[in-house]
């Protein structure tokens, strides 16, 4: 249960940081998007970890499931950005594909931080 609280706090911080981002930080600080995706990956990773611990306590490889869970949510987010045309570059361009790949990688970095930090075994 404690991990759910951490996940909620991290995702609340992500929301607040995103609000600052859309008010200028995304455009003024080029690496702010990287920070946001890693922070979001940590929050989602904590939720996946909490879900696994409370429902599948004997699951063999939680680390892989955490990273893949974060990747799945990241893909859903990128589809959301594509649908509403709010991605970092115009959809279909080379810059779009590079930005999307970078975003998904950053998401997985956040998930990996959780996987290797919070699982001791």
Short mmCIF file of C-alpha atoms in Angstrom, two decimals:
data_model
loop_
_atom_site.label_atom_id
_atom_site.label_comp_id
_atom_site.label_asym_id
_atom_site.label_seq_id
_atom_site.Cartn_x
_atom_site.Cartn_y
_atom_site.Cartn_z
CA UNK A 1 0.00 0.00 0.00
CA UNK A 2 2.89 2.34 0.74
CA UNK A 3 4.14 2.06 -2.86
CA UNK A 4 0.76 3.27 -4.16
CA UNK A 5 1.20 6.42 -2.09
CA UNK A 6 4.68 6.97 -3.54
CA UNK A 7 3.30 6.42 -7.04
CA UNK A 8 0.48 8.89 -6.45
CA UNK A 9 2.91 11.51 -5.09
CA UNK A 10 5.30 11.08 -8.02
CA UNK A 11 2.47 11.34 -10.56
CA UNK A 12 1.03 14.38 -8.76
CA UNK A 13 4.47 15.98 -8.96
CA UNK A 14 4.55 15.03 -12.66
CA UNK A 15 1.22 16.77 -13.21
CA UNK A 16 2.41 19.92 -11.44
CA UNK A 17 5.69 19.89 -13.37
CA UNK A 18 3.72 19.41 -16.61
CA UNK A 19 1.62 22.48 -15.81
CA UNK A 20 4.84 24.47 -15.44
CA UNK A 21 6.04 22.89 -18.68
CA UNK A 22 3.08 23.97 -20.77
CA UNK A 23 3.50 27.48 -19.37
CA UNK A 24 6.93 27.78 -20.95
CA UNK A 25 9.44 25.31 -19.56
CA UNK A 26 9.05 22.84 -22.46
CA UNK A 27 10.12 25.59 -24.88
CA UNK A 28 12.68 27.36 -22.68
CA UNK A 29 14.50 24.26 -21.36
CA UNK A 30 15.12 21.72 -24.16
CA UNK A 31 15.77 18.81 -21.78
CA UNK A 32 12.61 19.43 -19.72
CA UNK A 33 10.72 16.89 -21.87
CA UNK A 34 13.32 14.24 -21.02
CA UNK A 35 12.92 14.95 -17.30
CA UNK A 36 9.14 14.73 -17.60
CA UNK A 37 9.16 11.38 -19.39
CA UNK A 38 11.59 9.88 -16.88
CA UNK A 39 9.52 11.21 -13.97
CA UNK A 40 6.33 9.85 -15.54
CA UNK A 41 8.07 6.51 -16.10
CA UNK A 42 8.99 6.40 -12.41
CA UNK A 43 5.39 7.11 -11.39
CA UNK A 44 3.90 4.49 -13.71
CA UNK A 45 6.64 2.04 -12.71
CA UNK A 46 5.71 2.48 -9.05
CA UNK A 47 2.06 1.77 -9.84
CA UNK A 48 3.02 -1.37 -11.79
CA UNK A 49 5.28 -2.48 -8.93
CA UNK A 50 2.54 -1.91 -6.34
CA UNK A 51 0.04 -3.80 -8.49
CA UNK A 52 2.44 -6.73 -8.90
CA UNK A 53 3.27 -6.85 -5.20
CA UNK A 54 -0.37 -6.79 -4.13
CA UNK A 55 -1.71 -9.22 -6.76
CA UNK A 56 1.20 -11.34 -7.97
CA UNK A 57 3.62 -11.54 -5.05
CA UNK A 58 5.34 -14.64 -6.43
CA UNK A 59 5.65 -13.42 -10.00
CA UNK A 60 9.01 -14.47 -11.39
CA UNK A 61 10.50 -11.41 -13.04
CA UNK A 62 8.91 -8.19 -11.85
CA UNK A 63 11.68 -6.06 -13.33
CA UNK A 64 10.80 -6.97 -16.91
CA UNK A 65 7.06 -6.56 -16.28
CA UNK A 66 7.62 -3.10 -14.77
CA UNK A 67 9.66 -1.87 -17.75
CA UNK A 68 7.22 -3.40 -20.26
CA UNK A 69 4.24 -1.95 -18.35
CA UNK A 70 5.81 1.49 -18.49
CA UNK A 71 6.53 1.01 -22.20
CA UNK A 72 2.87 0.08 -22.79
CA UNK A 73 1.61 3.21 -21.04
CA UNK A 74 4.22 5.26 -22.92
CA UNK A 75 2.94 3.93 -26.24
CA UNK A 76 -0.62 4.83 -25.25
CA UNK A 77 0.59 8.36 -24.36
CA UNK A 78 2.38 8.74 -27.71
CA UNK A 79 -0.79 7.64 -29.53
CA UNK A 80 -2.68 10.29 -27.53
CA UNK A 81 -0.13 12.92 -28.62
CA UNK A 82 -0.41 11.77 -32.22
CA UNK A 83 -4.23 11.81 -32.22
CA UNK A 84 -4.41 15.33 -30.80
CA UNK A 85 -1.38 16.50 -32.83
CA UNK A 86 0.53 17.67 -29.75
CA UNK A 87 3.73 15.70 -30.35
CA UNK A 88 7.13 17.37 -30.32
CA UNK A 89 7.22 17.42 -34.13
CA UNK A 90 4.70 17.15 -36.98
CA UNK A 91 3.29 13.62 -37.25
CA UNK A 92 4.89 11.52 -39.97
CA UNK A 93 8.15 13.44 -40.16
CA UNK A 94 11.58 12.07 -39.32
CA UNK A 95 11.71 14.44 -36.33
CA UNK A 96 8.41 12.98 -35.07
CA UNK A 97 9.76 9.43 -35.13
CA UNK A 98 12.98 10.48 -33.42
CA UNK A 99 11.04 12.38 -30.73
CA UNK A 100 8.65 9.46 -30.15
CA UNK A 101 11.51 6.96 -29.89
CA UNK A 102 13.35 9.24 -27.46
CA UNK A 103 10.20 9.71 -25.38
CA UNK A 104 9.60 5.95 -25.14
CA UNK A 105 13.24 5.38 -24.21
CA UNK A 106 12.98 8.03 -21.48
CA UNK A 107 9.80 6.39 -20.17
CA UNK A 108 11.60 3.06 -19.94
CA UNK A 109 14.54 4.68 -18.14
CA UNK A 110 12.07 5.79 -15.46
CA UNK A 111 10.63 2.28 -15.29
CA UNK A 112 14.11 0.78 -15.05
CA UNK A 113 14.95 3.11 -12.17
CA UNK A 114 11.97 1.70 -10.28
CA UNK A 115 12.68 -1.88 -11.30
CA UNK A 116 16.26 -1.85 -10.08
CA UNK A 117 15.79 0.46 -7.09
CA UNK A 118 12.73 -1.00 -5.41
CA UNK A 119 13.22 -4.70 -6.08
CA UNK A 120 15.97 -6.05 -3.86
CA UNK A 121 15.84 -9.70 -5.00
#
